[in-house]
Coordinates of C-alpha atoms in Angstrom, one line a residue:
Chain A
X15 CA 4.2 -6.5 53.3
X16 CA 5.0 -9.8 55.0
X17 CA 3.0 -11.9 52.5
X18 CA 5.0 -10.5 49.5
X19 CA 8.4 -12.0 49.0
X20 CA 11.1 -9.5 49.4
X21 CA 12.6 -10.7 46.2
X22 CA 9.5 -9.3 44.4
X23 CA 10.1 -5.8 45.8
X24 CA 13.8 -5.9 45.0
X25 CA 13.1 -6.8 41.4
X26 CA 10.3 -4.3 41.1
X27 CA 12.6 -1.7 42.3
X28 CA 15.4 -2.7 40.1
X29 CA 13.2 -2.8 37.1
X30 CA 12.0 0.7 37.9
X31 CA 15.6 2.0 38.0
X32 CA 16.5 0.2 34.8
X33 CA 16.6 3.2 32.5
X34 CA 20.0 4.7 33.9
X35 CA 19.1 7.0 36.7
X36 CA 22.4 8.8 36.1
X37 CA 21.4 9.9 32.7
X38 CA 20.6 13.7 32.5
X39 CA 17.3 15.1 31.8
X40 CA 16.6 16.0 28.2
X41 CA 18.0 19.3 27.3
X42 CA 16.2 21.7 24.8
X43 CA 18.4 20.6 22.0
X44 CA 17.6 16.9 22.4
X45 CA 14.0 17.8 23.0
X46 CA 13.8 19.7 19.8
X47 CA 15.6 16.9 17.9
X48 CA 13.1 14.5 19.2
X49 CA 10.2 16.5 18.1
X50 CA 11.8 17.1 14.6
X51 CA 12.7 13.3 14.4
X52 CA 16.3 14.0 13.9
X53 CA 17.7 11.9 16.8
X54 CA 19.5 8.8 15.9
X55 CA 18.1 5.6 16.9
X56 CA 20.5 5.0 19.9
X57 CA 19.8 8.6 21.0
X58 CA 16.1 8.1 20.7
X59 CA 16.2 4.8 22.7
X60 CA 18.3 6.5 25.4
X61 CA 15.9 9.5 25.6
X62 CA 12.9 7.3 25.7
X63 CA 14.3 5.0 28.3
X64 CA 15.1 8.2 30.5
X65 CA 11.8 9.9 29.8
X66 CA 9.8 6.6 30.7
X67 CA 11.0 7.1 34.4
X68 CA 11.4 10.8 34.5
X69 CA 8.3 12.8 35.4
X70 CA 10.0 16.2 34.5
X71 CA 11.0 14.9 31.0
X72 CA 7.6 13.5 30.5
X73 CA 6.0 16.8 31.4
X74 CA 8.6 18.5 29.1
X75 CA 7.6 16.2 26.2
X76 CA 3.9 16.9 27.0
X77 CA 4.4 20.7 27.0
X78 CA 6.4 20.4 23.8
X79 CA 3.7 18.5 22.0
X80 CA 1.1 20.8 23.3
X81 CA 3.1 23.8 22.2
X82 CA 3.7 22.5 18.7
X83 CA 0.9 22.9 16.3
X84 CA -0.3 19.5 14.8
X85 CA 0.9 18.7 11.4
X86 CA -1.2 19.6 8.5
X87 CA -3.3 16.7 7.6
X88 CA -2.0 15.0 4.5
X89 CA -4.3 13.7 1.9
X90 CA -4.7 9.9 2.3
X91 CA -2.9 9.3 -0.9
X92 CA 0.1 11.2 0.2
X93 CA 0.6 9.2 3.4
X94 CA 3.9 7.3 3.7
X95 CA 2.0 4.0 3.7
X96 CA 0.9 4.7 0.1
X97 CA 4.3 5.6 -0.9
X98 CA 4.9 1.9 -1.0
X99 CA 2.1 1.4 -3.6
X100 CA 4.1 3.0 -6.3
X101 CA 6.9 0.5 -6.3
X102 CA 4.5 -2.3 -5.7
X103 CA 2.3 -1.1 -8.6
X104 CA 5.3 -0.8 -10.9
X105 CA 6.6 -4.3 -9.9
X106 CA 3.0 -5.8 -10.4
X107 CA 2.8 -4.1 -13.8
X108 CA 6.2 -5.5 -14.8
X109 CA 5.2 -9.0 -13.7
X110 CA 2.1 -8.8 -15.7
X111 CA 4.1 -7.4 -18.8
X112 CA 6.6 -10.2 -18.3
X113 CA 3.9 -12.9 -18.3
X114 CA 2.4 -11.4 -21.5
X115 CA 5.7 -11.1 -23.2
X116 CA 5.7 -13.4 -26.3
X117 CA 8.4 -15.9 -27.2
X118 CA 11.5 -14.8 -28.9
X119 CA 11.8 -14.8 -32.6
X120 CA 14.1 -17.8 -32.8
X121 CA 11.8 -20.0 -30.6
X122 CA 8.8 -19.0 -32.6
X123 CA 10.6 -19.6 -35.7
X124 CA 11.7 -23.1 -34.6
X125 CA 8.2 -23.7 -33.5
X126 CA 6.9 -22.7 -36.9
X127 CA 9.4 -25.1 -38.6
X128 CA 8.5 -28.0 -36.6
X129 CA 4.9 -27.7 -37.4
X130 CA 4.7 -28.0 -41.1
X131 CA 4.0 -31.9 -41.1
X132 CA 1.3 -31.3 -38.6
X133 CA 0.0 -28.3 -40.6
X134 CA -0.4 -30.4 -43.7
X135 CA -2.3 -32.9 -41.8
X136 CA -4.5 -30.3 -40.3
X137 CA -7.9 -29.4 -41.8
X138 CA -7.7 -27.3 -44.9
X139 CA -10.1 -24.6 -43.6
X140 CA -10.1 -22.7 -40.5
X141 CA -13.5 -23.5 -39.6
X142 CA -12.9 -27.2 -40.1
X143 CA -9.7 -27.1 -38.1
X144 CA -11.5 -25.3 -35.1
X145 CA -14.2 -27.8 -35.4
X146 CA -11.8 -30.7 -35.1
X147 CA -9.1 -29.4 -32.9
X148 CA -9.5 -29.8 -29.1
X149 CA -9.8 -26.5 -27.2
X150 CA -6.3 -26.7 -25.8
X151 CA -4.7 -27.3 -29.1
X152 CA -6.7 -24.5 -30.6
X153 CA -5.5 -22.4 -27.8
X154 CA -2.0 -23.0 -28.6
X155 CA -2.6 -22.6 -32.3
X156 CA -3.9 -19.1 -32.1
X157 CA -0.7 -17.4 -31.2
X158 CA -0.2 -13.9 -32.3
X159 CA 2.9 -14.6 -34.2
X160 CA 1.5 -17.4 -36.2
X161 CA -1.3 -15.2 -37.0
X162 CA 0.9 -12.4 -38.2
X163 CA 2.7 -14.9 -40.5
X164 CA -0.5 -16.2 -41.8
X165 CA -1.8 -12.8 -42.3
X166 CA 1.3 -11.8 -44.3
X167 CA 1.4 -14.9 -46.3
X168 CA -2.1 -14.6 -47.5
X169 CA -4.2 -11.5 -48.1
X170 CA -7.4 -13.3 -46.9
X171 CA -6.3 -13.4 -43.5
X172 CA -9.3 -14.7 -41.8
X173 CA -9.8 -17.6 -44.0
X174 CA -6.3 -18.6 -44.8
X175 CA -5.2 -21.8 -43.2
X176 CA -2.8 -21.5 -40.4
X177 CA 0.6 -23.1 -40.3
X178 CA -0.8 -26.0 -38.4
X179 CA -1.1 -27.1 -34.8
X180 CA 2.1 -26.7 -32.7
X181 CA 3.2 -29.4 -30.4
X182 CA 2.3 -29.3 -26.8
X183 CA 5.6 -28.0 -25.5
X184 CA 6.0 -25.1 -27.9
X185 CA 3.7 -22.9 -26.2
X186 CA 4.3 -23.5 -22.7
X187 CA 3.8 -19.9 -21.7
X188 CA 0.8 -19.5 -23.9
X189 CA -1.0 -22.2 -22.2
X190 CA -1.3 -20.1 -19.2
X191 CA -2.9 -17.3 -21.1
X192 CA -6.4 -16.9 -22.3
X193 CA -6.6 -17.7 -26.0
X194 CA -8.2 -14.2 -26.5
X195 CA -4.8 -12.5 -25.8
X196 CA -3.4 -14.2 -28.8
X197 CA -6.4 -13.5 -31.0
X198 CA -6.7 -9.9 -30.0
X199 CA -3.2 -9.2 -31.2
X200 CA -3.6 -10.5 -34.7
X201 CA -3.9 -7.5 -37.0
X202 CA -6.1 -7.9 -39.9
X203 CA -4.1 -5.6 -42.0
X204 CA -0.9 -7.2 -43.2
X205 CA 0.7 -3.9 -44.0
X206 CA 0.0 -2.7 -40.5
X207 CA 1.3 -5.7 -39.1
X208 CA 4.6 -5.5 -41.0
X209 CA 4.9 -1.8 -40.0
X210 CA 4.3 -2.5 -36.4
X211 CA 6.9 -5.2 -36.5
X212 CA 9.4 -3.0 -38.2
X213 CA 8.9 -0.3 -35.8
X214 CA 9.2 -2.5 -32.8
X215 CA 12.2 -4.3 -34.0
X216 CA 15.5 -3.3 -32.5
X217 CA 19.0 -3.6 -34.2
X218 CA 20.0 -6.4 -32.2
X219 CA 16.9 -8.2 -33.1
X220 CA 17.4 -7.5 -36.8
X221 CA 20.5 -9.6 -36.6
X222 CA 19.9 -13.4 -37.2
X223 CA 18.2 -15.1 -34.4
X224 CA 20.2 -15.9 -31.5
X225 CA 21.3 -19.4 -30.8
X226 CA 19.6 -21.3 -27.9
X227 CA 22.5 -20.5 -25.7
X228 CA 22.1 -16.9 -26.4
X229 CA 18.3 -16.7 -25.8
X230 CA 17.0 -15.1 -22.7
X231 CA 16.4 -17.1 -19.7
X232 CA 12.6 -17.2 -20.1
X233 CA 13.0 -18.2 -23.8
X234 CA 15.6 -20.9 -23.0
X235 CA 13.3 -22.5 -20.5
X236 CA 10.5 -22.3 -22.9
X237 CA 12.7 -23.8 -25.6
X238 CA 14.0 -26.6 -23.3
X239 CA 10.3 -27.6 -22.7
X240 CA 9.8 -27.5 -26.4
X241 CA 12.8 -29.7 -27.1
X242 CA 11.4 -32.3 -24.7
X243 CA 8.1 -32.3 -26.3
X244 CA 9.0 -31.9 -29.8
X245 CA 10.8 -34.7 -31.8
X246 CA 12.8 -32.3 -34.0
X247 CA 16.3 -31.9 -32.6
X248 CA 17.3 -29.0 -35.0
X249 CA 15.4 -26.5 -33.0
X250 CA 18.7 -24.9 -31.9
X251 CA 19.7 -23.9 -35.3
X252 CA 16.7 -22.5 -37.2
X253 CA 16.6 -23.4 -40.9
X254 CA 16.2 -20.9 -43.6
X255 CA 13.1 -18.8 -43.3
X256 CA 10.3 -19.5 -45.7
X257 CA 8.8 -16.7 -47.7
X258 CA 6.4 -15.7 -45.1
X259 CA 9.1 -15.2 -42.5
X260 CA 11.4 -13.4 -44.8
X261 CA 8.6 -10.9 -45.6
X262 CA 7.8 -10.5 -41.9
X263 CA 10.8 -10.4 -39.5
X264 CA 10.5 -12.2 -36.3
X265 CA 8.6 -10.4 -33.5
X266 CA 10.8 -8.6 -31.1
X267 CA 11.0 -9.8 -27.5
X268 CA 11.1 -6.2 -26.4
X269 CA 8.0 -4.2 -26.9
X270 CA 7.6 -0.4 -26.3
X271 CA 6.5 0.2 -22.7
X272 CA 3.4 2.1 -23.8
X273 CA 2.3 -0.8 -25.9
X274 CA 3.2 -3.3 -23.3
X275 CA 1.2 -1.3 -20.8
X276 CA -1.8 -1.3 -23.0
X277 CA -1.6 -5.0 -23.4
X278 CA -1.3 -5.3 -19.7
X279 CA -4.5 -3.2 -19.4
X280 CA -6.2 -5.3 -22.0
X281 CA -5.2 -8.4 -20.1
X282 CA -6.8 -7.1 -17.0
X283 CA -9.8 -6.0 -19.0
X284 CA -10.0 -9.6 -20.4
X285 CA -10.1 -11.0 -16.9
X286 CA -13.0 -8.9 -16.2
X287 CA -14.6 -10.1 -19.4
X288 CA -13.9 -13.6 -18.3
X289 CA -15.7 -13.0 -15.1
X290 CA -18.5 -11.4 -16.9
X291 CA -18.6 -14.6 -19.1
X292 CA -19.4 -16.7 -16.0
X293 CA -22.9 -15.4 -16.3
X294 CA -24.4 -17.3 -19.2
X295 CA -25.5 -15.0 -22.1
X296 CA -28.8 -16.0 -23.8
X297 CA -29.6 -15.0 -27.3
X298 CA -33.2 -15.7 -28.3
X299 CA -34.2 -15.7 -31.9
X300 CA -37.6 -14.4 -33.3
X301 CA -38.8 -17.9 -32.7
X302 CA -38.6 -18.1 -28.9
X303 CA -38.2 -22.0 -29.0
X304 CA -34.7 -21.5 -30.8
X305 CA -32.2 -19.8 -28.6
X306 CA -28.5 -19.9 -27.9
X307 CA -26.5 -19.4 -24.7
X308 CA -22.8 -19.0 -23.9
X309 CA -21.6 -21.5 -21.5
X310 CA -17.8 -21.4 -21.7
X311 CA -15.2 -19.7 -23.9
X312 CA -15.4 -21.1 -27.3
X313 CA -18.6 -23.2 -27.0
X314 CA -22.3 -22.3 -27.0
X315 CA -25.5 -24.2 -26.3
X316 CA -28.5 -24.3 -28.6
X317 CA -32.0 -25.0 -27.6
X318 CA -34.9 -25.6 -30.0
X319 CA -37.4 -26.3 -27.2
X320 CA -37.3 -23.0 -25.5
X321 CA -34.5 -23.8 -23.1
X322 CA -35.7 -27.0 -21.8
X323 CA -32.9 -29.0 -23.5
X324 CA -29.6 -27.7 -24.9
X325 CA -27.1 -29.0 -27.3
X326 CA -23.4 -27.8 -27.2
X327 CA -21.8 -26.4 -30.1
X328 CA -18.3 -25.3 -30.8
X329 CA -17.7 -22.0 -32.2
X330 CA -14.1 -22.7 -32.9
X331 CA -12.8 -19.7 -31.0
X332 CA -11.6 -19.5 -27.5
X333 CA -12.5 -15.8 -26.9
X334 CA -14.9 -14.8 -24.3
X335 CA -18.2 -14.1 -26.1
X336 CA -20.1 -11.3 -24.5
X337 CA -23.0 -10.4 -26.8
X338 CA -25.1 -11.9 -29.5
X339 CA -28.0 -11.5 -31.9
X340 CA -30.2 -14.0 -33.6
X341 CA -32.1 -12.3 -36.4
X342 CA -33.7 -15.7 -37.3
X343 CA -33.8 -19.1 -35.8
X344 CA -31.1 -20.2 -38.1
X345 CA -28.8 -17.1 -37.9
X346 CA -26.8 -16.1 -34.9
X347 CA -24.0 -13.6 -34.6
X348 CA -21.7 -13.7 -31.5
X349 CA -19.1 -11.2 -30.5
X350 CA -16.7 -11.0 -27.8
X351 CA -13.3 -9.9 -26.8
X352 CA -10.2 -9.0 -28.9
X353 CA -12.4 -8.4 -32.1
X354 CA -13.9 -11.9 -32.1
X355 CA -17.0 -12.5 -34.0
X356 CA -18.5 -15.7 -35.1
X357 CA -21.6 -16.4 -37.1
X358 CA -23.9 -19.3 -37.8
X359 CA -26.1 -19.3 -40.8
X360 CA -27.5 -22.8 -40.3
X361 CA -28.0 -22.9 -36.7
X362 CA -25.5 -25.7 -36.2
X363 CA -21.9 -24.7 -37.4
X364 CA -20.0 -21.6 -36.8
X365 CA -17.6 -19.6 -38.9
X366 CA -15.3 -16.9 -37.7
X367 CA -15.9 -13.5 -39.1
X368 CA -12.8 -11.3 -39.6
X369 CA -12.9 -8.0 -37.8
X370 CA -10.3 -5.2 -38.6
X371 CA -9.3 -4.5 -35.2
X372 CA -8.5 -6.6 -32.1
X373 CA -10.6 -4.6 -29.7
X374 CA -13.0 -5.8 -27.2
X375 CA -16.5 -5.7 -28.8
X376 CA -19.4 -4.7 -26.4
X377 CA -22.4 -5.4 -28.4
X378 CA -23.5 -6.7 -31.7
X379 CA -26.8 -6.2 -33.6
X380 CA -27.8 -8.1 -36.7
X381 CA -30.7 -8.1 -39.1
X382 CA -29.9 -11.0 -41.2
X383 CA -26.8 -13.1 -42.2
X384 CA -25.2 -10.2 -44.1
X385 CA -26.0 -7.1 -42.1
X386 CA -24.6 -6.6 -38.7
X387 CA -23.4 -3.8 -36.6
X388 CA -20.9 -4.1 -33.7
X389 CA -20.0 -1.7 -31.0
X390 CA -16.5 -1.7 -29.6
X391 CA -15.7 -1.4 -25.9
X392 CA -14.2 2.0 -26.5
X393 CA -17.5 3.3 -28.1
X394 CA -16.9 3.0 -31.9
X395 CA -19.4 1.1 -34.3
X396 CA -18.6 -0.8 -37.3
X397 CA -21.1 -2.0 -39.9
X398 CA -21.0 -4.8 -42.4
X399 CA -23.3 -5.6 -45.2
X400 CA -21.6 -8.5 -46.7
X401 CA -21.5 -10.9 -43.8
X402 CA -18.4 -9.6 -42.3
X403 CA -16.1 -9.6 -45.4
X404 CA -15.7 -5.8 -45.0
X405 CA -16.4 -3.5 -42.2
X406 CA -16.9 0.3 -42.2
X407 CA -17.1 2.7 -39.3
X408 CA -20.7 3.8 -38.5
X409 CA -22.0 6.6 -36.5
X410 CA -23.3 5.6 -33.2
X411 CA -26.9 6.7 -32.6
X412 CA -27.1 9.7 -30.3
Chain B
X24 CA 22.4 19.8 10.2
X25 CA 22.6 20.9 6.7
X26 CA 18.9 21.3 6.6
X27 CA 19.2 23.9 9.2
X28 CA 22.0 25.9 8.1
X29 CA 20.0 29.0 7.5
X30 CA 18.7 28.9 11.0
X31 CA 22.1 28.3 12.4
X32 CA 23.4 31.4 10.6
X33 CA 20.5 33.5 11.8
X34 CA 21.2 32.3 15.3
X35 CA 25.0 33.0 15.0
X36 CA 24.3 36.5 13.7
X37 CA 21.8 37.1 16.4
X38 CA 24.2 35.9 19.1
X39 CA 26.9 38.2 17.7
X40 CA 24.4 41.1 18.1
X41 CA 23.6 41.7 14.3
X42 CA 20.8 44.3 14.4
X43 CA 19.3 43.3 11.1
X44 CA 19.4 39.5 12.0
X45 CA 17.6 40.3 15.2
X46 CA 15.0 42.3 13.5
X47 CA 14.5 39.4 11.2
X48 CA 14.4 36.9 14.1
X49 CA 11.7 39.0 16.0
X50 CA 9.6 39.5 12.8
X51 CA 9.6 35.9 12.0
X52 CA 9.7 34.1 15.4
X53 CA 7.8 36.3 17.8
X54 CA 4.4 35.3 16.6
X55 CA 5.5 31.6 16.7
X56 CA 6.8 31.9 20.3
X57 CA 3.6 33.6 21.4
X58 CA 1.4 31.0 19.7
X59 CA 3.5 28.3 21.6
X60 CA 3.0 30.2 24.9
X61 CA -0.8 30.6 24.4
X62 CA -0.8 26.8 23.6
X63 CA 0.8 26.0 26.9
X64 CA -1.3 28.4 28.9
X65 CA -4.7 29.4 27.6
X66 CA -4.8 32.4 30.1
X67 CA -1.7 33.9 28.4
X68 CA 0.2 33.2 31.5
X69 CA 3.2 31.8 29.5
X70 CA 3.6 35.0 27.5
X71 CA 6.0 36.5 30.2
X72 CA 8.1 33.4 29.8
X73 CA 8.3 34.1 26.0
X74 CA 9.2 37.7 26.8
X75 CA 11.9 36.6 29.2
X76 CA 13.1 34.2 26.7
X77 CA 13.6 37.1 24.2
X78 CA 15.8 38.8 26.7
X79 CA 18.0 35.9 27.1
X80 CA 18.1 35.2 23.5
X81 CA 19.2 38.8 22.8
X82 CA 22.0 38.3 25.5
X83 CA 23.5 40.2 28.2
X84 CA 26.8 41.7 28.2
X85 CA 29.0 39.9 30.8
X86 CA 31.6 41.7 33.0
X87 CA 34.2 40.8 30.4
X88 CA 32.2 42.8 27.8
X89 CA 31.2 39.9 25.6
X90 CA 27.6 39.2 24.8
X91 CA 26.2 36.0 26.3
X92 CA 23.2 34.9 24.4
X93 CA 21.0 31.8 24.7
X94 CA 21.4 31.2 21.0
X95 CA 24.9 29.8 21.7
X96 CA 23.1 26.5 22.8
X97 CA 21.5 26.0 19.6
X98 CA 23.4 23.4 17.6
X99 CA 21.1 23.0 14.5
X100 CA 19.9 19.6 15.3
X101 CA 16.4 20.7 14.7
X102 CA 14.8 23.8 13.2
X103 CA 15.1 27.0 15.1
X104 CA 11.4 27.1 15.6
X105 CA 11.3 23.8 17.3
X106 CA 14.2 24.6 19.4
X107 CA 12.6 27.8 20.7
X108 CA 9.4 25.7 21.5
X109 CA 11.6 23.3 23.4
X110 CA 13.3 26.0 25.5
X111 CA 9.9 27.6 26.2
X112 CA 8.4 24.3 27.2
X113 CA 11.4 23.6 29.5
X114 CA 10.9 27.0 31.3
X115 CA 7.3 26.6 31.4
X116 CA 7.5 23.0 33.0
X117 CA 10.2 24.1 35.4
X118 CA 8.1 27.1 36.5
X119 CA 5.1 24.7 37.0
X120 CA 7.1 22.4 39.0
X121 CA 8.5 25.1 41.2
X122 CA 5.2 26.4 41.9
X123 CA 3.7 23.1 42.9
X124 CA 6.5 22.6 45.3
X125 CA 5.5 25.7 47.3
X126 CA 1.8 25.1 47.0
X127 CA 0.3 24.1 50.4
X128 CA -1.1 20.6 50.6
X129 CA -4.8 20.5 50.5
X130 CA -6.3 19.2 53.7
X131 CA -7.6 15.7 53.3
X132 CA -11.2 15.2 54.2
X133 CA -11.7 12.9 57.1
X134 CA -13.6 9.7 56.2
X135 CA -17.2 9.9 56.8
X136 CA -18.3 8.6 60.2
X137 CA -20.9 6.4 58.7
X138 CA -18.6 4.4 56.4
X139 CA -17.7 1.0 57.8
X140 CA -14.0 0.5 57.0
X141 CA -13.2 -2.5 54.9
X142 CA -10.8 -4.6 57.0
X143 CA -9.0 -5.9 53.9
X144 CA -8.8 -2.7 52.1
X145 CA -5.6 -1.6 53.2
X146 CA -4.1 -4.9 52.4
X147 CA -5.6 -5.0 49.1
X148 CA -4.4 -1.5 48.2
X149 CA -1.0 -2.5 49.2
X150 CA -1.0 -5.7 47.3
X151 CA -2.3 -4.1 44.2
X152 CA 0.2 -1.3 44.4
X153 CA 3.1 -3.6 44.6
X154 CA 1.7 -5.9 41.8
X155 CA 1.1 -2.9 39.7
X156 CA 4.6 -1.6 40.3
X157 CA 5.9 -5.1 39.3
X158 CA 3.8 -5.2 36.1
X159 CA 4.9 -1.7 35.1
X160 CA 8.4 -2.5 35.9
X161 CA 8.6 -5.3 33.3
X162 CA 7.3 -3.1 30.7
X163 CA 9.5 -1.7 28.1
X164 CA 10.7 1.8 28.4
X165 CA 8.7 2.7 25.4
X166 CA 5.5 1.2 26.8
X167 CA 6.0 3.0 30.2
X168 CA 6.7 6.3 28.3
X169 CA 3.4 5.9 26.3
X170 CA 1.6 5.0 29.5
X171 CA 2.8 8.1 31.3
X172 CA 2.1 10.4 28.4
X173 CA -1.6 9.3 28.2
X174 CA -2.4 8.6 31.9
X175 CA -0.2 10.8 33.7
X176 CA 0.3 13.8 31.5
X177 CA -3.2 13.3 30.1
X178 CA -2.2 13.8 26.5
X179 CA -4.6 12.8 23.9
X180 CA -3.9 9.7 21.8
X181 CA -2.8 11.9 19.0
X182 CA -0.4 13.8 21.1
X183 CA 0.8 10.7 22.6
X184 CA 1.3 9.3 19.1
X185 CA 3.3 12.3 18.1
X186 CA 5.8 11.8 20.9
X187 CA 6.2 8.2 20.3
X188 CA 6.3 8.9 16.5
X189 CA 3.5 6.6 15.8
X190 CA 0.0 7.0 14.5
X191 CA -3.0 7.7 16.9
X192 CA -4.3 4.2 16.0
X193 CA -1.0 2.6 16.8
X194 CA -0.9 4.5 20.1
X195 CA -4.4 3.4 21.0
X196 CA -3.5 -0.2 20.0
X197 CA -0.3 -0.3 22.0
X198 CA -1.9 1.3 25.0
X199 CA -4.6 -1.4 24.9
X200 CA -1.9 -4.1 24.7
X201 CA -0.1 -2.5 27.6
X202 CA -3.2 -2.4 29.7
X203 CA -3.7 -6.1 29.1
X204 CA -0.2 -6.9 29.9
X205 CA -0.5 -5.1 33.2
X206 CA -3.8 -6.7 34.0
X207 CA -2.4 -10.1 33.4
X208 CA 0.8 -9.5 35.3
X209 CA -1.1 -8.0 38.3
X210 CA -3.5 -11.0 38.3
X211 CA -0.5 -13.4 38.2
X212 CA 1.2 -11.5 41.0
X213 CA -1.8 -11.7 43.2
X214 CA -2.6 -15.2 42.5
X215 CA 0.9 -16.7 42.6
X216 CA 2.9 -14.5 44.8
X217 CA 0.3 -13.2 47.2
X218 CA -1.8 -16.4 47.1
X219 CA -5.1 -15.0 46.6
X220 CA -8.1 -16.9 45.5
X221 CA -10.2 -15.8 42.3
X222 CA -12.7 -14.3 44.6
X223 CA -10.1 -12.4 46.7
X224 CA -8.7 -11.0 43.5
X225 CA -12.0 -9.9 42.3
X226 CA -12.8 -8.3 45.7
X227 CA -9.3 -6.7 45.7
X228 CA -9.8 -5.1 42.1
X229 CA -13.3 -4.0 43.0
X230 CA -12.1 -2.4 46.2
X231 CA -9.2 -0.6 44.5
X232 CA -10.9 0.3 41.2
X233 CA -13.7 2.1 43.1
X234 CA -11.3 4.0 45.3
X235 CA -7.6 3.6 44.6
X236 CA -7.0 5.6 47.9
X237 CA -3.2 6.2 48.2
X238 CA -2.5 4.2 45.0
X239 CA -0.7 6.8 42.9
X240 CA -0.3 5.8 39.2
X241 CA 2.2 8.5 38.8
X242 CA 4.3 7.0 41.5
X243 CA 4.0 3.6 40.2
X244 CA 5.1 4.6 36.7
X245 CA 8.1 6.9 37.8
X246 CA 9.4 5.1 40.6

């Protein structure tokens, strides 16, 4: 005892007496409320403080817990911890949807009006444009709305020239998205596109496009970025709509939740496809010396010496290409996400082949330059016998 | 309170002597009370407590003629079932403690004549007891309660967690943390306050861990 300072003992004793020795033992009412979890925080703290130093109350608690049957085991997905998953999942979905929302009609309209000069300078054919445009510009070019406008202005949707490249600032949000997300939303049927737009348009959006000051925050920021990059100062007041825009009202900023959810899911699926594309796909022609391989979105390599050396070719699309078929050393079909199909009939240059739906394509088989069969990710098959000009549903082999 | 309005109404009717309410109470709660009694004492020794509880719940007429029922203490802060279990647990613990008070102390066995007494043992036990008391004293009430539930009341981790309103894993993790804190504090006390060397501390721990002797953890925790 002598080697322990008296202060140590005093402090130890005082510490032991800290939980208010005058506090009464827990009565049955408090004990039951403790067990049922109906004590207030203060009451609970006081009860814990007392019970921590009271042998009888601890024994009471022990007897109480022994006398109470254990709660029924809840399924893991019903545990309170997972209750947080619901709002977290909703918030994550909302963020994904928000990221994927297109620009408002006014901004898109202004962007389309700033482009005509560049459009005139652009290559006259899509294949040529794709061949000359750098990937980033092509990325920005292939916006959903521009495609819609092009689709409606010309029946030959796939081959019609687009309005031309937009300036770098006009697609600020689009740059963050894979190009396939734009491509996949381009409907091949102009009537369906117009119907879709009509259905989605709200009364407020049927009114003239809002001024820059009235635009939503995200659009305003995008527009300000566009104004910085674009030389035209009249973007705030859109000029009169051209014929194509008169026929097709601007796409709404708001989309039905179900469709938005589907697009969010498609985005996630696209990311999975992008990951899958990290593994090179190699298509070997009947002559094993000639083969293609996908190396990155939008480009393929071709080898004529059995894979010893490779030459890069641009397909003109930015979509992820996931399957291919080479029925001859000069002919190769490639298919990928968002209904993207490209074909080469000379082994060197590529043309995009129109496909009626913006669905992910799982596989493609081809017997020559005209006949091919594609299978969509959702299990349907489509056949063409005219090089992709027309497609018809086919029955999948059982 | 509102969640237990039906229970409160049943208790009120029973306290007033409503026969239908009492029949309903017995029908619904008698099996529950017996199950709780059997959980407390597997030999069904607590059933008599449950039966005596019925008598108190039914109430006895006082000299003034009014009925005095135990139900009048039920305030509806919990379900009636939980309150009944609490009352039963209270009576069970009090009876247990009363019995222990009158039980004769077991005769302590004299030390074996062949054992050579460690000259430092008494000192070590005293030092560890004091250091342990200091280490436990600086714990929070919640940590002490968890410690007592697990080591003194010998509850399982799951039962301890139910008292502490935490999961079994959390109870285990917190206990491990508390043990570590105690160990460090005891070491610190022995090293700095009692001026023991590392070798002496190791010898001290070995001596006490093998045979704590008069070191009573219950006393350390509750005092």
